Amino acid sequence: MTDTSLALDPAEMPSARRLPGDLAIWVFILAEMLAFAVFFASYAFARSKDVEMFNFYQQTLDRNAGAFNTLLLVTGSWFVVLAVQAAHRDDSRAAARRIGLGFLCGAGFLTVKVFEYAAKFGAGISLSTNTFYMFYISLTFFHFMHVILGMVILAILWVKTRQGAYGSRDAHGLESGAAYWHMVDLLWIVLFPLVYVMR
Amino acid sequence: MSALFLNPAHRAWLILMIATGVTWWLGEVGAAGTTAIVALLAIAFAKGRLVILDFMELRGAPLMWRLLLEGWLVVVSSLILLAYWISLK
């Protein structure tokens, strides 16, 4: 009996509605998401002024790389939510291992993106080539920086988790960092279809 | 096998992987126009919601936070839809 109730995530218990992580991280996440919302809308409205040009240059993007990167971020996010679940069970070893796997998914994302950028820059494409590439480069690079920040956070969480900093009594720090990592995933889930696929 | 259905994170991951494949496929076949855009936005919306509810674990969070994040998805999808609708006119 006791075991079952301990294994339950506090969030899943009735009448115990709680926000995972710290309030401050959620305020920060919302601010970041607001910035991206403005960016996404700017892209969509800029496109409406020159649909043919946007559609033409969109075909030069590497959709396979974009889709593969979505799989990497989704899987990275999955590893990190499993890390949080392991921490709630006081299994720091499993939690740390999963954070490490999440970090590797992020590294995979950056690698694919670097090759993608190299191909584009190698073809002489830059921010000033046209409006489409201006948006493509700035939007994806802005997101790229967020993946890097997310990975820095995961690296810190990995070290702290290995030290046993998070457990069933308190995993706030881990939950906060995890929430940020999921935001990076969430943003790419909108960015990929918007910039690479929708036409 | 049952763990796949008991843990919402596993279920979310599986659906997210498949949905990403569908988005990629719509790109491969060159889907364009209103139907394609609505389909792609609907998929992105469903995927975003899974991330919010099962990865960020906001399913059991105070309603305000859940609505703020889900509201972001609604606003972003609506703006994109509006911009594409304008472009189709």
Coordinates of C-alpha atoms in Angstrom, one line a residue:
Chain A
M1 CA 0.0 0.0 0.0
T2 CA 2.6 2.5 1.1
D3 CA 4.8 1.6 -1.8
T4 CA 2.0 2.4 -4.3
S5 CA 1.3 5.8 -2.9
L6 CA 5.0 6.7 -2.8
A7 CA 5.5 5.7 -6.4
L8 CA 2.7 8.1 -7.4
D9 CA 3.8 11.4 -8.7
P10 CA 2.5 14.1 -6.4
A11 CA 1.1 15.8 -9.5
E12 CA -1.1 12.7 -10.1
M13 CA -2.6 12.7 -6.7
P14 CA -6.1 14.2 -6.5
S15 CA -6.5 17.6 -4.9
A16 CA -2.7 18.2 -5.0
R17 CA -2.5 20.5 -8.0
R18 CA 1.1 21.6 -8.2
L19 CA 3.3 23.3 -10.6
P20 CA 6.5 21.3 -11.2
G21 CA 9.7 23.3 -10.6
D22 CA 10.0 26.9 -9.5
L23 CA 7.6 29.7 -10.3
A24 CA 10.4 31.9 -11.6
I25 CA 11.4 29.4 -14.3
W26 CA 7.8 29.3 -15.6
V27 CA 7.7 33.1 -15.8
F28 CA 11.0 33.0 -17.7
I29 CA 9.6 30.2 -20.0
L30 CA 6.5 32.3 -20.8
A31 CA 8.7 35.3 -21.6
E32 CA 10.8 33.2 -24.0
M33 CA 7.6 31.7 -25.6
L34 CA 6.2 35.2 -26.1
A35 CA 9.3 36.3 -27.9
F36 CA 9.1 33.2 -30.2
A37 CA 5.4 33.8 -30.8
V38 CA 6.2 37.3 -32.1
F39 CA 9.0 35.8 -34.2
F40 CA 6.7 33.0 -35.6
A41 CA 3.9 35.5 -36.4
S42 CA 6.4 37.9 -38.1
Y43 CA 7.5 35.1 -40.3
A44 CA 4.0 34.1 -41.3
F45 CA 2.9 37.7 -42.0
A46 CA 6.1 38.5 -43.9
R47 CA 5.4 35.4 -46.0
S48 CA 1.9 36.5 -46.8
K49 CA 3.4 39.6 -48.6
D50 CA 5.6 37.4 -50.8
V51 CA 4.2 33.9 -50.9
E52 CA 5.9 32.8 -54.1
M53 CA 9.4 33.8 -53.0
F54 CA 9.0 32.1 -49.6
N55 CA 7.6 28.9 -51.2
F56 CA 10.4 28.9 -53.7
Y57 CA 13.3 29.2 -51.2
Q58 CA 11.6 26.9 -48.7
Q59 CA 12.2 24.1 -51.2
T60 CA 16.0 24.6 -50.7
L61 CA 15.7 23.6 -47.0
D62 CA 16.8 20.2 -45.8
R63 CA 13.5 18.8 -44.6
N64 CA 15.0 15.4 -43.7
A65 CA 17.4 17.2 -41.3
G66 CA 14.6 19.2 -39.8
A67 CA 12.4 16.2 -39.2
F68 CA 15.3 14.1 -37.8
N69 CA 16.1 17.0 -35.5
T70 CA 12.5 17.0 -34.3
L71 CA 12.9 13.3 -33.4
L72 CA 16.1 14.1 -31.5
L73 CA 14.5 16.8 -29.5
V74 CA 11.3 14.8 -28.8
T75 CA 13.5 11.9 -27.6
G76 CA 15.7 14.2 -25.6
S77 CA 12.6 15.6 -23.9
W78 CA 11.4 12.1 -23.2
F79 CA 14.6 11.1 -21.5
V80 CA 14.5 14.1 -19.3
V81 CA 10.9 13.5 -18.2
L82 CA 11.9 9.9 -17.4
A83 CA 14.8 11.4 -15.4
V84 CA 12.4 13.5 -13.3
Q85 CA 10.3 10.4 -12.7
A86 CA 13.4 8.5 -11.6
A87 CA 14.4 11.3 -9.2
H88 CA 10.9 11.1 -7.7
R89 CA 11.6 7.4 -7.0
D90 CA 14.9 8.4 -5.4
D91 CA 16.8 6.6 -8.2
S92 CA 19.5 9.2 -8.8
R93 CA 21.6 6.8 -10.9
A94 CA 18.8 6.3 -13.4
A95 CA 17.9 10.0 -13.3
A96 CA 21.5 11.0 -14.1
R97 CA 21.8 8.5 -16.9
R98 CA 18.6 9.8 -18.5
I99 CA 19.8 13.4 -18.2
G100 CA 23.0 12.3 -20.0
L101 CA 21.0 10.7 -22.8
G102 CA 18.9 13.9 -23.1
F103 CA 22.1 15.9 -23.4
L104 CA 23.3 13.6 -26.2
C105 CA 20.1 14.1 -28.1
G106 CA 20.8 17.9 -27.8
A107 CA 24.3 17.4 -29.1
G108 CA 22.9 15.4 -32.0
F109 CA 20.5 18.2 -32.8
L110 CA 23.4 20.8 -32.8
T111 CA 25.5 18.5 -35.0
V112 CA 22.8 18.1 -37.6
K113 CA 22.1 21.9 -37.5
V114 CA 25.8 22.7 -38.0
F115 CA 25.9 20.5 -41.1
E116 CA 22.7 22.2 -42.3
Y117 CA 24.2 25.7 -41.8
A118 CA 27.5 24.7 -43.4
A119 CA 25.6 23.6 -46.6
K120 CA 23.7 26.9 -46.7
F121 CA 26.6 29.2 -45.9
G122 CA 28.8 27.2 -48.3
A123 CA 26.2 28.0 -51.0
G124 CA 26.8 31.7 -50.3
I125 CA 23.5 32.1 -48.4
S126 CA 23.5 34.8 -45.7
L127 CA 21.1 36.9 -43.6
S128 CA 21.0 39.5 -46.4
T129 CA 20.3 37.0 -49.3
N130 CA 16.5 37.6 -49.0
T131 CA 13.7 37.9 -46.5
F132 CA 13.1 34.1 -46.4
Y133 CA 16.7 33.3 -45.6
M134 CA 16.8 36.2 -43.1
F135 CA 13.9 34.5 -41.2
Y136 CA 15.2 31.0 -41.7
I137 CA 18.7 31.8 -40.3
S138 CA 17.7 34.1 -37.5
L139 CA 14.8 32.0 -36.3
T140 CA 16.7 28.7 -36.3
F141 CA 19.8 30.3 -34.9
F142 CA 17.8 31.9 -32.1
H143 CA 16.4 28.5 -31.3
F144 CA 19.9 26.9 -31.7
M145 CA 21.1 29.2 -28.9
H146 CA 18.2 28.0 -26.7
V147 CA 19.3 24.4 -27.3
I148 CA 22.8 25.3 -26.2
L149 CA 21.4 27.0 -23.0
G150 CA 19.2 23.9 -22.4
M151 CA 22.3 21.6 -22.7
V152 CA 24.2 23.8 -20.2
I153 CA 21.3 23.4 -17.8
L154 CA 21.2 19.6 -18.4
A155 CA 25.0 19.4 -17.7
I156 CA 24.5 21.2 -14.4
L157 CA 21.5 19.0 -13.5
W158 CA 23.6 15.9 -14.4
V159 CA 26.3 16.8 -12.0
K160 CA 23.9 17.7 -9.2
T161 CA 21.8 14.6 -9.8
R162 CA 24.9 12.4 -9.5
Q163 CA 25.5 14.1 -6.2
G164 CA 22.0 13.0 -5.1
A165 CA 20.7 16.6 -4.9
Y166 CA 17.2 15.5 -6.1
G167 CA 14.8 13.0 -4.6
S168 CA 11.2 12.3 -3.7
R169 CA 11.3 15.0 -1.1
D170 CA 12.6 17.8 -3.4
A171 CA 13.2 17.7 -7.1
H172 CA 12.3 21.4 -7.8
G173 CA 15.7 22.3 -9.3
L174 CA 15.5 19.3 -11.7
E175 CA 11.9 20.0 -12.6
S176 CA 12.7 23.6 -13.4
G177 CA 15.6 22.7 -15.7
A178 CA 13.5 19.9 -17.3
A179 CA 10.7 22.4 -18.0
Y180 CA 13.1 24.7 -19.9
W181 CA 14.4 21.7 -21.9
H182 CA 10.8 20.8 -22.8
M183 CA 10.2 24.4 -23.9
V184 CA 13.1 24.0 -26.4
D185 CA 11.3 21.0 -27.8
L186 CA 7.9 22.7 -27.9
L187 CA 9.3 25.7 -29.8
W188 CA 10.9 23.4 -32.5
I189 CA 7.6 21.5 -32.8
V190 CA 6.1 24.7 -34.1
L191 CA 9.2 26.0 -35.9
F192 CA 9.8 22.9 -38.1
P193 CA 6.4 22.7 -39.8
L194 CA 6.2 26.5 -40.1
V195 CA 9.5 27.2 -41.8
Y196 CA 10.3 23.8 -43.4
V197 CA 6.9 22.4 -44.5
M198 CA 3.9 24.8 -44.6
R199 CA 3.3 26.2 -48.1
Chain B
M1 CA 4.4 -3.6 -22.7
S2 CA 1.8 -2.3 -20.2
A3 CA 4.3 0.3 -19.0
L4 CA 3.9 1.8 -22.5
F5 CA 0.3 2.7 -21.7
L6 CA 0.7 3.3 -17.9
N7 CA 3.4 6.0 -18.2
P8 CA 1.9 9.0 -20.1
A9 CA 5.5 10.0 -21.1
H10 CA 6.0 6.8 -23.1
R11 CA 2.6 7.2 -24.8
A12 CA 3.4 10.9 -25.6
W13 CA 6.9 10.0 -27.0
L14 CA 5.4 7.3 -29.3
I15 CA 2.7 9.7 -30.6
L16 CA 5.2 12.5 -31.1
M17 CA 7.5 10.3 -33.1
I18 CA 4.6 9.1 -35.4
A19 CA 3.2 12.7 -35.7
T20 CA 6.7 13.9 -36.7
G21 CA 6.8 11.3 -39.4
V22 CA 3.4 12.5 -40.7
T23 CA 4.6 16.1 -40.9
W24 CA 7.7 15.0 -42.8
W25 CA 5.6 13.0 -45.2
L26 CA 3.3 15.9 -45.9
G27 CA 6.4 17.8 -46.8
E28 CA 7.6 15.0 -49.0
V29 CA 4.4 14.8 -51.0
G30 CA 4.4 18.6 -51.4
A31 CA 1.1 19.1 -49.6
A32 CA 0.1 22.7 -50.0
G33 CA -2.9 25.0 -49.6
T34 CA -5.6 25.4 -46.9
T35 CA -6.1 21.7 -46.1
A36 CA -2.4 21.0 -45.8
I37 CA -1.9 24.1 -43.6
V38 CA -4.8 23.2 -41.3
A39 CA -3.5 19.6 -41.0
L40 CA 0.0 20.7 -40.2
L41 CA -1.2 23.2 -37.6
A42 CA -3.5 20.6 -36.1
I43 CA -0.6 18.1 -35.8
A44 CA 1.7 20.8 -34.3
F45 CA -1.0 21.8 -31.9
A46 CA -1.6 18.2 -30.8
K47 CA 2.1 17.6 -30.4
G48 CA 2.6 20.8 -28.5
R49 CA -0.2 19.8 -26.1
L50 CA 1.4 16.4 -25.4
V51 CA 4.7 18.2 -24.6
I52 CA 2.9 20.6 -22.2
L53 CA 0.8 18.0 -20.5
D54 CA 3.0 14.9 -20.4
F55 CA 6.6 16.2 -20.7
M56 CA 6.3 19.4 -18.8
E57 CA 3.8 17.5 -16.6
L58 CA 1.3 20.3 -16.4
R59 CA -1.7 18.0 -16.6
G60 CA -1.9 18.2 -12.8
A61 CA -0.7 21.8 -12.5
P62 CA -2.9 24.7 -11.4
L63 CA -5.3 25.4 -14.2
M64 CA -4.0 28.9 -14.8
W65 CA -0.5 27.6 -15.8
R66 CA -2.0 24.9 -18.0
L67 CA -4.2 27.4 -19.8
L68 CA -1.3 29.9 -20.2
L69 CA 0.8 27.3 -22.0
E70 CA -2.1 25.8 -24.0
G71 CA -3.3 29.4 -24.7
W72 CA 0.1 30.1 -26.3
L73 CA -0.4 27.2 -28.7
V74 CA -3.9 28.5 -29.6
V75 CA -2.6 32.1 -30.2
V76 CA 0.4 31.0 -32.2
S77 CA -1.6 28.6 -34.4
S78 CA -4.3 31.2 -34.9
L79 CA -1.9 33.9 -36.0
I80 CA -0.2 31.5 -38.4
L81 CA -3.5 30.4 -39.8
L82 CA -4.6 34.0 -40.2
A83 CA -1.4 34.9 -42.0
Y84 CA -1.7 32.0 -44.4
W85 CA -5.4 32.7 -44.9
I86 CA -4.5 36.3 -45.9
S87 CA -1.9 34.9 -48.3
L88 CA -4.4 32.6 -50.0
K89 CA -6.8 35.4 -50.8

